[in-house]
Each structure stands twice: as structure tokens, then as C-alpha cells.
Amino acid sequence: MATKYKLTYFDFKARGELTRLMFALGGQKFEDYRFPREDWPKEKSKTPFGWIPVLTFNGKSYCDSMGIAKFVAREFGNGGETSLQMLEIDQVTGIVVDTLAALSKLLFAEESKKAEVHKQSYEETFPKYLQALEKILTENGTGFFVGKKITVADVAVFDSISERIEDSLLSKYPKIKANLKTVAANDRIKAYIATRKQTQNMPTYRYRYFNARGLGEVSRLLFAIAGKDYEDVRFTSETWPAEKPNTPLGQVPVLEIDGKPFSQSSAISRYLARTFGYYGKDDMQALEVDQVLGIGQDVMTDLIKSVYEKDESRKAECAKANKEVKFPVYMGMFEKLLKNNKETGFFVGESITLADLYVFDLYEKIKSMVTLDDYPLFKKCIDHVGSNEKIKAWVEKRPVTEN
């Protein structure tokens, strides 16, 4: 029976393209399964760990983009002929990974810092990596990074920098430039590039809100748990008048997707949850998420009413009613929903969704008015979210703000 290969990834180049290039170089046909980012929620559950690309080989699935590309390269004779050559390949691809991280940092730098990051990238960071690659090519002396023929090391460099680093810098490294031309001139690589589907790159996100958690933090939590890069633009109440005319509806938060702005905090967080795969596995689970969000929004309405009440006596009455009457009712609702979900500590299914993230953020706003020990399942949910490695890392590094 013939070996079967299937690559699953977005309909982008990004992290999936190196493996596609390695299949092309190896002259191997494969199933190039692509899907739009809108379909990620339903595709996510099919992956081993909830991320892509995924290579399915003889019916078993594997993750890690660079690992997949190297495997494909070895399968078809482009992954190094000896253990030492494989080490040399790993050395080059390690530099590639660092370069991509630096490119991502530049791409998603805050607008106010972009010029500074660009200067540092092109004067310090990129030259450091390019000098290392130039040195490797010089020492090998064949025009290739490893041995005497094209390997995954050459293709990885080609895929990562040929269209990303400005030629004004690349031109200072003649051996790299020559290597890039050699890869581009390879018959199989050339044929693939000439016929490959034209796609967009991964979307870029720019998120604009006050330097506060407020109505903006749920979306930041989604970016954090999904491990997605974005530009986190923050401003103060003093600079808000200057920012306001640049918003679609005169309010924030605003999410810009490839430069197009959208408003309404709830709409934004729902979009991100759907796109990143945190809105449930199907329509029924999405309804369960919405049910939790509805209760949470009722809590927020009562909270905001008490916070912004100008009459001090009424303000005190609202706060008292919230603490003694309203919030216990809402907390009871949350506890009931958690119990109905088999006491997993999640509101929907058996993993974190937008519902859990919303409640995690909500608790930060009302914790002075509720006793967590009275609601053990609610506490379990908060602990689940708070102990998630990506959420924990975000909470530890995010700017300290009053609300």
C-alpha cells in the first residue's frame, strides 16, 4: 500500500509553506488540505493538540511545523545524510526560528515603537543572524548550508527571509543572496512557486483600548491563550479625545483586522473566540457559551450602574443590593450551569472556552463582593483558567492597572 501524506493548515503560506516546499523539492505528491480561518473552530478538535500545521502520515497525525518539514526532507533525501549533517541543519533552522521571532516582533510592534524596533532589528538583530548564516556558507564553501546539495536548511532560509527582510540589508551578504537564487532556480521549487495558489498571509491584529482591563481584557485573554500575536495599543483618558475620531463608532475597544476596524467589545471577543477555536465545538456548545455571557453581561450592567451612580446615597444602596441580593443570584446561576456540565470546572465541554475566560475576568471585577468559598465549582473554574500556562504568563506580565 502506498504511503499517504496529508498536510493540514490554513489557506496561507506562513508555517505551512516550508513543508509544502519540501514536498515539492522531494517530488512527492501529498494531500494539501487547506481551510479558511473561519473554519478553525471545527477543525481544531481534529488536531492532536489544538494547533497546526498537522502532518498525517500513514493515518497518524503529528504536529510542530519545523519538525514536520525536517521529517519530509529526510523522507526524500533532503534532510542530511549523516547525524553530523542533521546537526548542521538544526543549527541553521535554529537561526531561522530566531529570525522569524524577530520578524514577528517587528511586525506587531506598537505603532509608537515601530520605528525604534525597526532600527534595532535592521542595525542589530537581523545582522547578527545574517552574519551567522553568511559565516556558515563561507565555511562550507559549496554554496549550500550543508554538504554539496540543497537541503531543508537552504529551503528554510529561503522561505523565512527572501520575501521578509529588506533587500537593502540582504545585499550586504552575497553568499546568502547567491544561496537564495540557487534555491529559487531549483527546477522543482521553481515549478511549485510558479503554480502555487496565491494566498494572503496570516491576518494582522491591532487592538486599541485604554490602559486598563475594563471591557478590553477578555479579548486580550483570548489572544494570550491562543498564542496569537497582536499589537496591544493602549491610551489614557487624557489622550482619548485625540483617539476618539479614529474609531468607527466613537468608542473602544477597537479591533483592526488587516487594517479594517471593528467595534463593540462583545462582538470582538466572540469573533476572536470563533476564529481561535474557543467558542465550543458546535452550535449547541456556542449557545451554552452565549448563555454564560448573557448572565455575565447582566452582572456587568448592575456593577456599572453602582460604580457610576453620582448620588452617594443611591450609590451605596446599589452596592448593597448587588452584594446582598443580585450577585448571589447570578453566582447561583453560574454554579448551577457548572454543575450541569458534570462538575468539570468548565462551563462548556471539558476545556476552556470564551465562557470561562469571560467569567475569569468578571471575577476580578466583583471579587470584593462575593465569597468564592461559597461557590466551589465557580472557584474550580477560576482556578482552571488561572493555572493555564499561557493565561498565567499573560497575567504576570500584563501592565498593572487599577481596573
Tab-separated table of N, CA and C in Angstrom, residues 98-235:
chain	number	residue	atom	x	y	z
A	98	ASP	N	14.795	31.859	15.249
A	98	ASP	CA	15.074	33.118	15.937
A	98	ASP	C	14.793	34.318	15.039
A	99	THR	N	15.128	34.187	13.760
A	99	THR	CA	14.875	35.270	12.806
A	99	THR	C	13.382	35.523	12.644
A	100	LEU	N	12.618	34.442	12.556
A	100	LEU	CA	11.159	34.584	12.428
A	100	LEU	C	10.557	35.252	13.657
A	101	ALA	N	11.095	34.924	14.839
A	101	ALA	CA	10.613	35.556	16.069
A	101	ALA	C	10.888	37.060	16.037
A	102	ALA	N	12.055	37.440	15.544
A	102	ALA	CA	12.403	38.856	15.449
A	102	ALA	C	11.534	39.566	14.414
A	103	LEU	N	11.257	38.885	13.310
A	103	LEU	CA	10.372	39.458	12.290
A	103	LEU	C	8.970	39.672	12.841
A	104	SER	N	8.501	38.710	13.635
A	104	SER	CA	7.178	38.831	14.250
A	104	SER	C	7.148	40.006	15.222
A	105	LYS	N	8.202	40.175	15.996
A	105	LYS	CA	8.280	41.290	16.940
A	105	LYS	C	8.196	42.618	16.212
A	106	LEU	N	8.865	42.712	15.072
A	106	LEU	CA	8.820	43.942	14.273
A	106	LEU	C	7.432	44.168	13.689
A	107	LEU	N	6.843	43.119	13.170
A	107	LEU	CA	5.527	43.235	12.539
A	107	LEU	C	4.470	43.712	13.514
A	108	PHE	N	4.534	43.216	14.758
A	108	PHE	CA	3.489	43.515	15.724
A	108	PHE	C	3.908	44.553	16.771
A	109	ALA	N	4.946	45.292	16.481
A	109	ALA	CA	5.370	46.345	17.410
A	109	ALA	C	4.303	47.435	17.486
A	110	GLU	N	4.150	48.039	18.656
A	110	GLU	CA	3.225	49.153	18.802
A	110	GLU	C	3.625	50.267	17.848
A	111	GLU	N	2.625	50.955	17.330
A	111	GLU	CA	2.882	51.982	16.329
A	111	GLU	C	3.901	53.008	16.825
A	112	SER	N	3.777	53.382	18.094
A	112	SER	CA	4.668	54.387	18.652
A	112	SER	C	6.108	53.894	18.769
A	113	LYS	N	6.281	52.548	18.781
A	113	LYS	CA	7.615	51.978	18.950
A	113	LYS	C	8.152	51.328	17.674
A	114	LYS	N	7.333	51.348	16.609
A	114	LYS	CA	7.698	50.617	15.397
A	114	LYS	C	9.020	51.117	14.794
A	115	ALA	N	9.211	52.438	14.758
A	115	ALA	CA	10.448	52.985	14.198
A	115	ALA	C	11.656	52.531	15.011
A	116	GLU	N	11.500	52.538	16.333
A	116	GLU	CA	12.586	52.118	17.219
A	116	GLU	C	12.901	50.637	17.044
A	117	VAL	N	11.844	49.797	16.957
A	117	VAL	CA	12.044	48.359	16.784
A	117	VAL	C	12.651	48.067	15.412
A	118	HIS	N	12.196	48.797	14.393
A	118	HIS	CA	12.742	48.620	13.041
A	118	HIS	C	14.236	48.933	13.040
A	119	LYS	N	14.613	50.020	13.680
A	119	LYS	CA	16.013	50.431	13.743
A	119	LYS	C	16.857	49.357	14.438
A	120	GLN	N	16.366	48.875	15.571
A	120	GLN	CA	17.092	47.839	16.303
A	120	GLN	C	17.187	46.555	15.491
A	121	SER	N	16.086	46.196	14.806
A	121	SER	CA	16.060	44.957	14.016
A	121	SER	C	17.085	45.003	12.892
A	122	TYR	N	17.134	46.136	12.164
A	122	TYR	CA	17.986	46.223	10.992
A	122	TYR	C	19.430	46.633	11.301
A	123	GLU	N	19.651	47.146	12.486
A	123	GLU	CA	21.014	47.527	12.855
A	123	GLU	C	21.684	46.504	13.776
A	124	GLU	N	20.874	45.720	14.503
A	124	GLU	CA	21.446	44.776	15.463
A	124	GLU	C	20.964	43.340	15.255
A	125	THR	N	19.658	43.122	15.376
A	125	THR	CA	19.127	41.754	15.422
A	125	THR	C	19.324	40.999	14.111
A	126	PHE	N	18.794	41.527	13.017
A	126	PHE	CA	18.905	40.825	11.738
A	126	PHE	C	20.365	40.654	11.304
A	127	PRO	N	21.210	41.685	11.406
A	127	PRO	CA	22.614	41.496	11.035
A	127	PRO	C	23.291	40.360	11.823
A	128	LYS	N	22.936	40.226	13.105
A	128	LYS	CA	23.522	39.150	13.919
A	128	LYS	C	23.211	37.784	13.313
A	129	TYR	N	21.945	37.573	12.938
A	129	TYR	CA	21.559	36.279	12.378
A	129	TYR	C	22.109	36.095	10.964
A	130	LEU	N	22.086	37.146	10.168
A	130	LEU	CA	22.585	37.051	8.797
A	130	LEU	C	24.094	36.816	8.769
A	131	GLN	N	24.823	37.441	9.676
A	131	GLN	CA	26.262	37.208	9.767
A	131	GLN	C	26.559	35.748	10.084
A	132	ALA	N	25.731	35.162	10.970
A	132	ALA	CA	25.925	33.752	11.317
A	132	ALA	C	25.675	32.862	10.098
A	133	LEU	N	24.635	33.157	9.351
A	133	LEU	CA	24.321	32.360	8.165
A	133	LEU	C	25.402	32.543	7.094
A	134	GLU	N	25.868	33.770	6.914
A	134	GLU	CA	26.922	34.035	5.937
A	134	GLU	C	28.193	33.261	6.306
A	135	LYS	N	28.500	33.217	7.595
A	135	LYS	CA	29.690	32.501	8.055
A	135	LYS	C	29.578	31.002	7.780
A	136	ILE	N	28.395	30.441	8.017
A	136	ILE	CA	28.183	29.009	7.764
A	136	ILE	C	28.391	28.696	6.283
A	137	LEU	N	27.847	29.538	5.410
A	137	LEU	CA	28.006	29.338	3.966
A	137	LEU	C	29.472	29.460	3.553
A	138	THR	N	30.148	30.428	4.148
A	138	THR	CA	31.573	30.624	3.828
A	138	THR	C	32.391	29.405	4.225
A	139	GLU	N	32.156	28.912	5.419
A	139	GLU	CA	32.931	27.770	5.914
A	139	GLU	C	32.613	26.487	5.161
A	140	ASN	N	31.358	26.330	4.705
A	140	ASN	CA	31.008	25.115	3.970
A	140	ASN	C	31.585	25.151	2.562
A	141	GLY	N	31.586	26.346	1.959
A	141	GLY	CA	32.278	26.548	0.694
A	141	GLY	C	31.669	25.911	-0.530
A	142	THR	N	30.421	25.445	-0.447
A	142	THR	CA	29.783	24.789	-1.597
A	142	THR	C	28.626	25.592	-2.181
A	143	GLY	N	28.275	26.677	-1.512
A	143	GLY	CA	27.093	27.438	-1.936
A	143	GLY	C	25.840	26.976	-1.222
A	144	PHE	N	25.969	25.880	-0.468
A	144	PHE	CA	24.859	25.352	0.319
A	144	PHE	C	25.222	25.411	1.801
A	145	PHE	N	24.210	25.370	2.657
A	145	PHE	CA	24.473	25.428	4.095
A	145	PHE	C	25.047	24.125	4.634
A	146	VAL	N	24.653	23.012	4.023
A	146	VAL	CA	25.086	21.690	4.495
A	146	VAL	C	25.458	20.835	3.287
A	147	GLY	N	26.620	20.231	3.335
A	147	GLY	CA	27.020	19.333	2.258
A	147	GLY	C	27.161	20.027	0.924
A	148	LYS	N	26.886	19.268	-0.149
A	148	LYS	CA	27.094	19.777	-1.504
A	148	LYS	C	25.808	19.877	-2.314
A	149	LYS	N	24.666	19.818	-1.629
A	149	LYS	CA	23.403	19.930	-2.351
A	149	LYS	C	22.368	20.620	-1.479
A	150	ILE	N	21.263	20.976	-2.083
A	150	ILE	CA	20.188	21.672	-1.386
A	150	ILE	C	19.567	20.758	-0.326
A	151	THR	N	19.352	21.317	0.870
A	151	THR	CA	18.677	20.591	1.955
A	151	THR	C	17.589	21.485	2.532
A	152	VAL	N	16.918	20.961	3.542
A	152	VAL	CA	15.874	21.719	4.214
A	152	VAL	C	16.439	22.992	4.843
A	153	ALA	N	17.739	23.005	5.154
A	153	ALA	CA	18.347	24.216	5.716
A	153	ALA	C	18.267	25.362	4.714
A	154	ASP	N	18.619	25.095	3.461
A	154	ASP	CA	18.577	26.129	2.421
A	154	ASP	C	17.146	26.599	2.172
A	155	VAL	N	16.218	25.643	2.116
A	155	VAL	CA	14.822	25.988	1.828
A	155	VAL	C	14.210	26.758	2.994
A	156	ALA	N	14.592	26.407	4.229
A	156	ALA	CA	14.072	27.123	5.393
A	156	ALA	C	14.515	28.579	5.383
A	157	VAL	N	15.795	28.821	5.038
A	157	VAL	CA	16.278	30.201	4.935
A	157	VAL	C	15.551	30.929	3.811
A	158	PHE	N	15.398	30.272	2.683
A	158	PHE	CA	14.693	30.850	1.542
A	158	PHE	C	13.262	31.238	1.920
A	159	ASP	N	12.561	30.322	2.585
A	159	ASP	CA	11.163	30.570	2.948
A	159	ASP	C	11.024	31.676	3.989
A	160	SER	N	12.002	31.796	4.878
A	160	SER	CA	11.855	32.730	6.005
A	160	SER	C	12.274	34.154	5.695
A	161	ILE	N	13.306	34.343	4.836
A	161	ILE	CA	13.834	35.699	4.687
A	161	ILE	C	13.734	36.296	3.289
A	162	SER	N	13.513	35.470	2.257
A	162	SER	CA	13.596	36.011	0.892
A	162	SER	C	12.543	37.070	0.598
A	163	GLU	N	11.392	36.985	1.240
A	163	GLU	CA	10.345	37.984	0.998
A	163	GLU	C	10.050	38.821	2.230
A	164	ARG	N	10.885	38.662	3.266
A	164	ARG	CA	10.574	39.327	4.526
A	164	ARG	C	11.611	40.370	4.950
A	165	ILE	N	12.867	40.119	4.669
A	165	ILE	CA	13.907	41.065	5.053
A	165	ILE	C	14.250	41.941	3.851
A	166	GLU	N	14.318	43.235	4.076
A	166	GLU	CA	14.547	44.198	3.001
A	166	GLU	C	15.866	43.932	2.284
A	167	ASP	N	15.823	44.093	0.952
A	167	ASP	CA	16.999	43.784	0.141
A	167	ASP	C	18.170	44.712	0.450
A	168	SER	N	17.887	45.896	0.963
A	168	SER	CA	18.961	46.819	1.303
A	168	SER	C	19.906	46.208	2.339
A	169	LEU	N	19.384	45.334	3.190
A	169	LEU	CA	20.218	44.639	4.164
A	169	LEU	C	20.754	43.333	3.587
A	170	LEU	N	19.907	42.577	2.914
A	170	LEU	CA	20.328	41.282	2.370
A	170	LEU	C	21.486	41.434	1.385
A	171	SER	N	21.511	42.538	0.661
A	171	SER	CA	22.552	42.732	-0.348
A	171	SER	C	23.951	42.799	0.255
A	172	LYS	N	24.048	42.985	1.560
A	172	LYS	CA	25.348	43.040	2.237
A	172	LYS	C	25.910	41.648	2.499
A	173	TYR	N	25.110	40.625	2.183
A	173	TYR	CA	25.526	39.251	2.458
A	173	TYR	C	25.466	38.460	1.145
A	174	PRO	N	26.513	38.565	0.336
A	174	PRO	CA	26.495	37.985	-1.019
A	174	PRO	C	26.307	36.475	-1.064
A	175	LYS	N	26.839	35.771	-0.106
A	175	LYS	CA	26.688	34.312	-0.131
A	175	LYS	C	25.242	33.905	0.164
A	176	ILE	N	24.584	34.633	1.054
A	176	ILE	CA	23.167	34.363	1.305
A	176	ILE	C	22.355	34.677	0.056
A	177	LYS	N	22.640	35.808	-0.581
A	177	LYS	CA	21.917	36.190	-1.804
A	177	LYS	C	22.095	35.118	-2.878
A	178	ALA	N	23.304	34.629	-3.018
A	178	ALA	CA	23.566	33.597	-4.022
A	178	ALA	C	22.832	32.304	-3.680
A	179	ASN	N	22.792	31.964	-2.392
A	179	ASN	CA	22.083	30.759	-1.957
A	179	ASN	C	20.585	30.874	-2.241
A	180	LEU	N	20.026	32.039	-1.979
A	180	LEU	CA	18.602	32.255	-2.247
A	180	LEU	C	18.298	32.070	-3.734
A	181	LYS	N	19.182	32.566	-4.589
A	181	LYS	CA	18.991	32.420	-6.031
A	181	LYS	C	19.089	30.955	-6.451
A	182	THR	N	19.986	30.228	-5.822
A	182	THR	CA	20.142	28.805	-6.126
A	182	THR	C	18.872	28.032	-5.785
A	183	VAL	N	18.303	28.322	-4.617
A	183	VAL	CA	17.058	27.642	-4.224
A	183	VAL	C	15.938	28.010	-5.184
A	184	ALA	N	15.804	29.298	-5.493
A	184	ALA	CA	14.730	29.751	-6.382
A	184	ALA	C	14.859	29.151	-7.780
A	185	ALA	N	16.100	28.829	-8.190
A	185	ALA	CA	16.331	28.297	-9.532
A	185	ALA	C	16.164	26.780	-9.616
A	186	ASN	N	16.037	26.118	-8.454
A	186	ASN	CA	15.815	24.673	-8.472
A	186	ASN	C	14.548	24.364	-9.265
A	187	ASP	N	14.636	23.423	-10.198
A	187	ASP	CA	13.510	23.169	-11.112
A	187	ASP	C	12.206	22.879	-10.375
A	188	ARG	N	12.291	22.040	-9.348
A	188	ARG	CA	11.071	21.657	-8.645
A	188	ARG	C	10.519	22.804	-7.789
A	189	ILE	N	11.423	23.538	-7.119
A	189	ILE	CA	10.984	24.688	-6.330
A	189	ILE	C	10.402	25.749	-7.247
A	190	LYS	N	11.065	25.993	-8.354
A	190	LYS	CA	10.608	26.999	-9.314
A	190	LYS	C	9.229	26.651	-9.866
A	191	ALA	N	9.030	25.377	-10.201
A	191	ALA	CA	7.736	24.940	-10.745
A	191	ALA	C	6.633	25.078	-9.703
A	192	TYR	N	6.956	24.741	-8.453
A	192	TYR	CA	5.952	24.857	-7.392
A	192	TYR	C	5.551	26.313	-7.188
A	193	ILE	N	6.528	27.199	-7.102
A	193	ILE	CA	6.233	28.615	-6.865
A	193	ILE	C	5.426	29.202	-8.011
A	194	ALA	N	5.726	28.767	-9.218
A	194	ALA	CA	5.025	29.294	-10.392
A	194	ALA	C	3.566	28.880	-10.429
A	195	THR	N	3.252	27.740	-9.806
A	195	THR	CA	1.883	27.216	-9.889
A	195	THR	C	1.127	27.242	-8.571
A	196	ARG	N	1.809	27.605	-7.467
A	196	ARG	CA	1.116	27.545	-6.178
A	196	ARG	C	0.004	28.573	-6.100
A	197	LYS	N	-0.967	28.255	-5.300
A	197	LYS	CA	-2.125	29.123	-5.131
A	197	LYS	C	-1.722	30.427	-4.466
A	198	GLN	N	-2.214	31.523	-4.992
A	198	GLN	CA	-1.949	32.820	-4.385
A	198	GLN	C	-2.816	32.973	-3.138
A	199	THR	N	-2.176	33.230	-2.034
A	199	THR	CA	-2.914	33.355	-0.773
A	199	THR	C	-2.490	34.602	-0.043
A	200	GLN	N	-3.296	34.982	0.924
A	200	GLN	CA	-2.933	36.066	1.816
A	200	GLN	C	-2.062	35.506	2.933
A	201	ASN	N	-1.365	36.381	3.620
A	201	ASN	CA	-0.628	35.962	4.798
A	201	ASN	C	-1.589	35.857	5.970
A	202	MET	N	-1.089	35.379	7.092
A	202	MET	CA	-1.899	35.348	8.299
A	202	MET	C	-2.378	36.762	8.611
A	203	PRO	N	-3.608	36.892	9.089
A	203	PRO	CA	-4.120	38.241	9.374
A	203	PRO	C	-3.313	38.929	10.468
A	204	THR	N	-3.226	40.244	10.380
A	204	THR	CA	-2.578	41.025	11.429
A	204	THR	C	-3.656	41.667	12.293
A	205	TYR	N	-3.401	41.694	13.583
A	205	TYR	CA	-4.367	42.237	14.529
A	205	TYR	C	-3.768	43.428	15.274
A	206	ARG	N	-4.585	44.465	15.415
A	206	ARG	CA	-4.213	45.634	16.202
A	206	ARG	C	-5.393	45.932	17.125
A	207	TYR	N	-5.132	45.913	18.416
A	207	TYR	CA	-6.203	46.042	19.404
A	207	TYR	C	-6.016	47.328	20.185
A	208	ARG	N	-7.027	48.184	20.173
A	208	ARG	CA	-6.929	49.508	20.776
A	208	ARG	C	-7.924	49.655	21.924
A	209	TYR	N	-7.377	50.040	23.079
A	209	TYR	CA	-8.220	50.229	24.261
A	209	TYR	C	-7.440	51.052	25.278
A	210	PHE	N	-8.141	51.477	26.326
A	210	PHE	CA	-7.490	52.195	27.412
A	210	PHE	C	-6.435	51.316	28.078
A	211	ASN	N	-5.536	51.946	28.800
A	211	ASN	CA	-4.558	51.189	29.580
A	211	ASN	C	-5.238	50.703	30.858
A	212	ALA	N	-6.172	49.783	30.653
A	212	ALA	CA	-6.990	49.227	31.732
A	212	ALA	C	-7.507	47.877	31.260
A	213	ARG	N	-8.044	47.095	32.206
A	213	ARG	CA	-8.673	45.836	31.803
A	213	ARG	C	-10.086	46.119	31.298
A	214	GLY	N	-10.929	46.654	32.162
A	214	GLY	CA	-12.251	47.096	31.758
A	214	GLY	C	-12.980	46.169	30.811
A	215	LEU	N	-13.451	46.730	29.694
A	215	LEU	CA	-14.169	45.964	28.684
A	215	LEU	C	-13.225	45.341	27.660
A	216	GLY	N	-11.934	45.571	27.831
A	216	GLY	CA	-10.990	45.113	26.822
A	216	GLY	C	-10.227	43.856	27.148
A	217	GLU	N	-10.283	43.403	28.390
A	217	GLU	CA	-9.371	42.341	28.803
A	217	GLU	C	-9.747	40.959	28.307
A	218	VAL	N	-11.020	40.702	28.098
A	218	VAL	CA	-11.417	39.367	27.631
A	218	VAL	C	-10.751	39.053	26.293
A	219	SER	N	-10.731	40.028	25.403
A	219	SER	CA	-10.087	39.796	24.102
A	219	SER	C	-8.585	39.592	24.260
A	220	ARG	N	-7.967	40.324	25.177
A	220	ARG	CA	-6.529	40.116	25.415
A	220	ARG	C	-6.279	38.706	25.947
A	221	LEU	N	-7.172	38.215	26.794
A	221	LEU	CA	-7.044	36.847	27.306
A	221	LEU	C	-7.151	35.831	26.169
A	222	LEU	N	-8.012	36.109	25.208
A	222	LEU	CA	-8.150	35.217	24.059
A	222	LEU	C	-6.878	35.205	23.219
A	223	PHE	N	-6.301	36.375	22.986
A	223	PHE	CA	-5.035	36.424	22.259
A	223	PHE	C	-3.972	35.632	23.010
A	224	ALA	N	-3.966	35.775	24.337
A	224	ALA	CA	-2.955	35.102	25.156
A	224	ALA	C	-3.095	33.590	25.085
A	225	ILE	N	-4.296	33.079	25.318
A	225	ILE	CA	-4.465	31.628	25.372
A	225	ILE	C	-4.295	30.988	23.999
A	226	ALA	N	-4.608	31.742	22.943
A	226	ALA	CA	-4.448	31.218	21.588
A	226	ALA	C	-3.006	31.355	21.095
A	227	GLY	N	-2.190	32.118	21.840
A	227	GLY	CA	-0.810	32.319	21.431
A	227	GLY	C	-0.678	33.122	20.159
A	228	LYS	N	-1.596	34.062	19.944
A	228	LYS	CA	-1.603	34.865	18.726
A	228	LYS	C	-0.946	36.226	18.958
A	229	ASP	N	-0.137	36.642	18.000
A	229	ASP	CA	0.497	37.952	18.082
A	229	ASP	C	-0.504	39.044	17.720
A	230	TYR	N	-0.387	40.167	18.386
A	230	TYR	CA	-1.216	41.329	18.063
A	230	TYR	C	-0.549	42.571	18.626
A	231	GLU	N	-0.937	43.708	18.111
A	231	GLU	CA	-0.423	44.975	18.613
A	231	GLU	C	-1.386	45.490	19.681
A	232	ASP	N	-0.908	45.574	20.888
A	232	ASP	CA	-1.732	45.962	22.039
A	232	ASP	C	-1.575	47.480	22.264
A	233	VAL	N	-2.415	48.244	21.616
A	233	VAL	CA	-2.332	49.706	21.692
A	233	VAL	C	-3.153	50.200	22.877
A	234	ARG	N	-2.517	50.935	23.767
A	234	ARG	CA	-3.189	51.436	24.965
A	234	ARG	C	-3.053	52.956	25.036
A	235	PHE	N	-4.087	53.593	25.578
A	235	PHE	CA	-4.035	55.037	25.750
A	235	PHE	C	-4.736	55.411	27.041
